[in-house]
Short mmCIF file of C-alpha atoms in Angstrom, two decimals:
data_model
loop_
_atom_site.label_atom_id
_atom_site.label_comp_id
_atom_site.label_asym_id
_atom_site.label_seq_id
_atom_site.Cartn_x
_atom_site.Cartn_y
_atom_site.Cartn_z
CA MET I 1 -4.32 -9.64 27.66
CA PRO I 2 -6.42 -10.00 30.92
CA ASP I 3 -9.28 -12.12 29.41
CA SER I 4 -8.50 -16.12 29.48
CA GLY I 5 -10.62 -16.82 26.28
CA HIS I 6 -9.33 -18.32 22.87
CA ALA I 7 -8.41 -16.46 19.74
CA LEU I 8 -10.10 -18.12 16.62
CA VAL I 9 -8.25 -17.20 13.46
CA THR I 10 -9.93 -18.17 10.04
CA GLY I 11 -7.33 -18.52 7.13
CA ALA I 12 -4.52 -19.34 9.84
CA SER I 13 -2.30 -21.94 7.70
CA SER I 14 -0.43 -19.16 6.02
CA GLY I 15 0.42 -15.72 5.38
CA ILE I 16 -1.29 -12.81 7.52
CA GLY I 17 -3.48 -15.29 9.33
CA ALA I 18 -0.79 -17.25 10.62
CA ALA I 19 1.06 -14.16 11.36
CA ILE I 20 -1.76 -13.10 13.47
CA ALA I 21 -1.69 -16.66 15.15
CA ARG I 22 1.87 -16.23 16.27
CA GLU I 23 1.07 -12.76 17.64
CA TYR I 24 -1.54 -14.01 19.92
CA ALA I 25 0.85 -16.89 20.68
CA ARG I 26 3.46 -14.41 21.77
CA ARG I 27 0.97 -12.26 24.00
CA GLY I 28 -0.13 -15.38 25.60
CA VAL I 29 -3.59 -16.39 24.20
CA PRO I 30 -4.51 -19.60 23.55
CA LEU I 31 -5.72 -20.49 20.02
CA VAL I 32 -8.25 -22.13 17.46
CA LEU I 33 -6.65 -22.11 13.99
CA THR I 34 -8.58 -23.05 10.99
CA ALA I 35 -8.34 -23.38 7.83
CA ARG I 36 -8.81 -26.04 4.87
CA ARG I 37 -5.17 -27.38 4.65
CA GLY I 38 -4.78 -29.68 7.92
CA GLU I 39 -1.36 -30.66 7.38
CA ARG I 40 -0.46 -26.58 7.64
CA LEU I 41 -2.34 -26.17 10.61
CA ASP I 42 -0.46 -28.96 12.44
CA ALA I 43 2.57 -27.71 11.49
CA LEU I 44 1.81 -24.16 13.02
CA ALA I 45 0.31 -25.67 15.81
CA ALA I 46 3.49 -27.54 16.63
CA SER I 47 5.33 -24.57 16.51
CA LEU I 48 3.17 -22.75 18.69
CA ARG I 49 2.40 -25.13 21.22
CA ALA I 50 5.54 -24.07 23.53
CA GLN I 51 3.60 -20.88 24.14
CA VAL I 52 0.29 -21.40 24.48
CA PRO I 53 -2.14 -24.40 23.97
CA VAL I 54 -3.63 -24.75 20.29
CA GLU I 55 -6.64 -26.33 18.93
CA CYS I 56 -7.18 -27.16 15.11
CA ILE I 57 -10.30 -27.42 12.72
CA VAL I 58 -10.02 -27.95 9.68
CA ALA I 59 -12.94 -26.50 7.87
CA ASP I 60 -13.72 -24.77 3.95
CA LEU I 61 -15.45 -21.71 4.81
CA ALA I 62 -16.74 -21.68 0.83
CA ASP I 63 -19.19 -24.48 1.80
CA PRO I 64 -22.32 -22.74 3.15
CA ALA I 65 -22.49 -24.73 6.24
CA ALA I 66 -18.74 -24.39 7.68
CA PRO I 67 -19.49 -21.32 9.80
CA GLU I 68 -22.28 -23.04 11.97
CA LEU I 69 -20.24 -26.39 12.33
CA LEU I 70 -17.10 -24.48 13.00
CA HIS I 71 -19.15 -22.66 16.15
CA ALA I 72 -20.48 -26.21 17.03
CA GLU I 73 -17.53 -27.52 17.31
CA THR I 74 -15.77 -25.20 19.50
CA VAL I 75 -18.85 -25.25 22.09
CA ARG I 76 -18.32 -29.08 21.86
CA ARG I 77 -14.92 -28.81 22.59
CA GLY I 78 -15.57 -26.02 25.59
CA LEU I 79 -13.69 -23.61 23.99
CA ARG I 80 -14.56 -19.66 24.89
CA ILE I 81 -13.86 -17.62 21.98
CA ALA I 82 -12.85 -14.09 22.87
CA HIS I 83 -11.05 -13.07 19.80
CA LEU I 84 -12.35 -13.91 16.52
CA VAL I 85 -10.29 -13.24 13.73
CA ASN I 86 -11.72 -13.04 10.20
CA ASN I 87 -9.07 -13.46 8.22
CA ALA I 88 -9.53 -16.28 5.24
CA GLY I 89 -9.44 -15.07 1.48
CA TYR I 90 -7.94 -14.89 -1.36
CA GLY I 91 -8.21 -13.19 -4.87
CA VAL I 92 -10.14 -14.47 -8.11
CA PRO I 93 -7.80 -13.05 -11.23
CA GLY I 94 -9.18 -11.95 -14.32
CA ARG I 95 -12.14 -10.12 -15.68
CA TYR I 96 -15.36 -10.58 -14.20
CA LEU I 97 -16.64 -13.00 -16.94
CA SER I 98 -13.72 -14.68 -17.33
CA SER I 99 -14.71 -17.34 -14.16
CA ASP I 100 -17.98 -18.64 -13.89
CA TRP I 101 -20.85 -18.18 -11.28
CA ALA I 102 -19.80 -21.04 -9.23
CA THR I 103 -16.17 -19.55 -8.49
CA HIS I 104 -17.95 -15.89 -7.83
CA ALA I 105 -20.41 -17.40 -5.33
CA GLY I 106 -17.70 -19.52 -3.66
CA PHE I 107 -15.52 -16.15 -3.22
CA LEU I 108 -18.84 -14.22 -1.73
CA GLN I 109 -19.16 -17.29 0.55
CA VAL I 110 -15.87 -17.12 2.24
CA MET I 111 -15.14 -13.41 1.88
CA VAL I 112 -18.65 -11.93 2.97
CA VAL I 113 -21.04 -14.45 4.24
CA ALA I 114 -18.73 -16.53 6.41
CA VAL I 115 -17.69 -12.82 8.19
CA ALA I 116 -20.85 -12.13 8.66
CA GLU I 117 -22.12 -15.57 10.12
CA LEU I 118 -19.32 -16.23 12.37
CA THR I 119 -19.61 -12.82 13.68
CA HIS I 120 -23.33 -13.17 14.29
CA ARG I 121 -22.42 -16.76 16.01
CA PHE I 122 -19.47 -15.86 18.05
CA LEU I 123 -20.65 -12.55 19.35
CA PRO I 124 -23.51 -13.22 21.67
CA ALA I 125 -21.22 -15.04 24.18
CA MET I 126 -18.40 -12.12 23.89
CA GLU I 127 -21.50 -9.80 24.88
CA ALA I 128 -22.38 -11.84 27.54
CA ALA I 129 -19.39 -11.93 29.16
CA GLY I 130 -18.69 -8.45 28.52
CA HIS I 131 -15.29 -8.70 26.77
CA GLY I 132 -14.57 -9.77 23.03
CA ARG I 133 -12.23 -8.97 20.13
CA ILE I 134 -13.13 -9.28 16.79
CA LEU I 135 -10.55 -8.65 13.75
CA ASN I 136 -11.74 -8.38 10.37
CA VAL I 137 -8.94 -8.43 7.55
CA ALA I 138 -10.28 -5.99 4.90
CA SER I 139 -7.87 -4.50 2.41
CA LEU I 140 -6.29 -1.00 1.36
CA ALA I 141 -8.10 -2.02 -2.05
CA ALA I 142 -11.36 -1.19 -0.58
CA LEU I 143 -10.25 2.39 0.06
CA VAL I 144 -8.56 3.19 -3.44
CA PRO I 145 -10.66 3.77 -6.69
CA ALA I 146 -11.70 0.21 -8.42
CA THR I 147 -9.78 -0.96 -11.08
CA ALA I 148 -10.26 -3.76 -14.16
CA GLY I 149 -9.98 -7.09 -12.65
CA HIS I 150 -10.23 -8.95 -9.27
CA THR I 151 -13.73 -7.33 -10.03
CA LEU I 152 -15.36 -8.31 -6.63
CA TYR I 153 -12.81 -8.09 -4.26
CA GLY I 154 -12.50 -4.45 -3.50
CA ALA I 155 -16.06 -4.60 -3.05
CA ALA I 156 -16.01 -7.69 -0.74
CA LYS I 157 -13.25 -5.86 1.20
CA ALA I 158 -15.39 -2.45 1.43
CA PHE I 159 -18.32 -4.40 3.05
CA VAL I 160 -15.94 -5.80 5.74
CA ILE I 161 -14.90 -2.25 6.56
CA ARG I 162 -18.63 -0.90 6.93
CA PHE I 163 -19.48 -3.92 8.68
CA SER I 164 -17.19 -3.73 10.89
CA GLU I 165 -17.17 0.23 11.83
CA SER I 166 -21.02 -0.33 11.94
CA LEU I 167 -20.58 -3.32 14.35
CA ALA I 168 -17.75 -1.33 16.60
CA ALA I 169 -20.48 1.03 17.46
CA GLU I 170 -22.82 -0.94 18.43
CA THR I 171 -20.66 -3.43 20.54
CA ARG I 172 -18.39 -0.88 22.17
CA ALA I 173 -20.68 -0.07 25.09
CA ARG I 174 -21.23 -3.91 25.53
CA GLY I 175 -17.26 -4.45 25.95
CA VAL I 176 -16.57 -5.83 22.61
CA HIS I 177 -13.93 -4.07 20.38
CA VAL I 178 -14.32 -4.34 16.34
CA THR I 179 -11.89 -3.35 13.99
CA ALA I 180 -11.48 -3.66 10.30
CA LEU I 181 -7.96 -4.33 9.42
CA CYS I 182 -6.62 -2.51 5.83
CA PRO I 183 -3.10 -3.87 5.06
CA GLY I 184 -1.86 -3.03 1.66
CA MET I 185 0.85 -4.69 -0.05
CA THR I 186 2.26 -7.82 2.24
CA TRP I 187 4.72 -10.38 1.78
CA SER I 188 2.87 -13.58 1.99
CA GLU I 189 1.32 -16.56 0.19
CA PHE I 190 -1.61 -14.39 -1.36
CA HIS I 191 -0.39 -13.43 -4.49
CA ASP I 192 0.94 -16.68 -5.17
CA VAL I 193 -2.33 -18.40 -5.31
CA ASN I 194 -3.63 -15.89 -7.40
CA GLY I 195 -0.59 -15.79 -10.08
CA MET I 196 0.54 -12.31 -9.66
CA ARG I 197 3.90 -13.03 -7.90
CA ALA I 198 5.94 -12.34 -10.81
CA ARG I 199 3.81 -8.93 -11.77
CA VAL I 200 3.24 -7.68 -8.16
CA SER I 201 7.28 -8.29 -7.15
CA LYS I 202 8.07 -5.38 -9.59
CA LEU I 203 6.49 -2.90 -7.67
CA PRO I 204 8.70 -0.45 -5.51
CA GLY I 205 9.77 -2.00 -1.82
CA TRP I 206 8.32 1.34 -0.03
CA LEU I 207 4.93 -0.45 -0.73
CA TRP I 208 5.27 -3.69 0.82
CA GLN I 209 5.14 -4.77 4.63
CA ASP I 210 5.60 -8.07 6.34
CA ALA I 211 2.52 -10.17 7.49
CA GLU I 212 4.58 -10.09 11.17
CA ARG I 213 4.06 -6.15 11.52
CA VAL I 214 0.87 -6.07 9.80
CA ALA I 215 -0.36 -8.65 12.40
CA ARG I 216 1.25 -6.73 15.21
CA LEU I 217 -0.51 -3.40 14.15
CA GLY I 218 -4.28 -5.36 13.74
CA VAL I 219 -3.99 -6.52 17.17
CA ASP I 220 -2.59 -3.60 18.72
CA ALA I 221 -5.68 -1.70 17.40
CA VAL I 222 -8.56 -4.12 17.87
CA GLU I 223 -7.18 -4.12 21.71
CA ARG I 224 -7.44 0.00 21.59
CA GLY I 225 -10.71 -0.25 20.12
CA ASP I 226 -9.88 1.32 16.88
CA PRO I 227 -12.70 0.65 14.17
CA ARG I 228 -10.13 0.79 11.33
CA CYS I 229 -6.30 0.35 11.08
CA VAL I 230 -4.65 1.05 7.92
CA THR I 231 -1.28 -0.17 8.18
CA GLY I 232 1.81 1.73 7.43
CA GLY I 233 2.56 5.08 6.20
CA ALA I 234 2.69 4.31 2.78
CA ASN I 235 -0.75 2.86 3.13
CA ARG I 236 -2.21 5.34 4.48
CA MET I 237 -1.11 8.34 2.58
CA LEU I 238 -2.31 6.45 -0.40
CA ALA I 239 -6.09 6.04 1.43
CA ALA I 240 -5.83 9.60 1.97
CA LEU I 241 -4.96 10.57 -1.74
CA SER I 242 -7.56 8.80 -2.83
CA LYS I 243 -10.07 10.67 -0.51
CA TYR I 244 -8.79 13.96 -1.17
CA LEU I 245 -7.72 14.05 -4.70
CA PRO I 246 -10.35 14.95 -7.16
CA GLU I 247 -12.37 11.94 -8.02
CA ALA I 248 -11.36 11.49 -11.59
CA ALA I 249 -7.43 12.22 -10.39
CA ALA I 250 -7.28 9.46 -8.61
CA GLN I 251 -8.98 6.87 -10.53
CA ALA I 252 -6.27 8.09 -13.16
CA LEU I 253 -3.71 7.25 -10.84
CA ILE I 254 -4.85 4.05 -9.60
CA ALA I 255 -5.96 2.96 -13.13
CA GLY I 256 -2.65 3.74 -14.65
CA ARG I 257 -0.80 1.65 -12.26
CA SER I 258 -3.67 -1.20 -12.31
CA LYS I 259 -1.76 -3.81 -14.29
CA ASP I 260 0.99 -3.98 -11.88
CA PHE I 261 -0.88 -5.59 -9.16
CA ARG I 262 -4.54 -6.71 -11.14
CA ASP I 263 -4.85 -9.36 -13.73
CA THR I 264 -7.42 -7.95 -16.33
CA ASP I 265 -7.29 -10.53 -18.73
#
């Protein structure tokens, strides 16, 4: 990687975000790590500083002021962000009406608004430098038929994919690559946080990937300039089946297994 700028990774305290941070460190790219949990960030940073310089900024992207403050803090510290990884995310389990609007509003702030705003704030410097990379972590859930439960998750990730693909077309000629990373089932804390660990652990092993592989594939994809990266053959097969099967058949197939990976109560 010829550029000397930092990689800013949101949601870096665990899971795919931490794996992406480790992947960039392995490639010699200095890091700016951000998440809500400062102690987790500090522990990850301590493990990586033997490889690259690491800065930590504690921020909660559910706060509408956080993207602007995060950008301002990188400027204050004199950090040039050449790689932006919009990874922070989570799921809200259950039916749409089982959570209050404040819960959904916070979710949309993290999953949609913060992704768009951070990109808008960091992209101008990338274009001015003639080089930049933006990796937006989406999901296979955006590419298969929707199910009951976790109602806004697939919709938010579908936004991330379309946003990334449009932005990729706009910025490629200016030296900036944008990629939507679409992992499927990944071994991480995601399912512990949303209370689905026991249920999803019953899914067949061939559906799962480890976070380190997902991170490597994602960074490789954004370096190549691929607008979309679906990780793994099984996930690509599921995405293709959803696209080419008759719509009713694809919906029935996904709906029949939805209780294995969605809380619909």
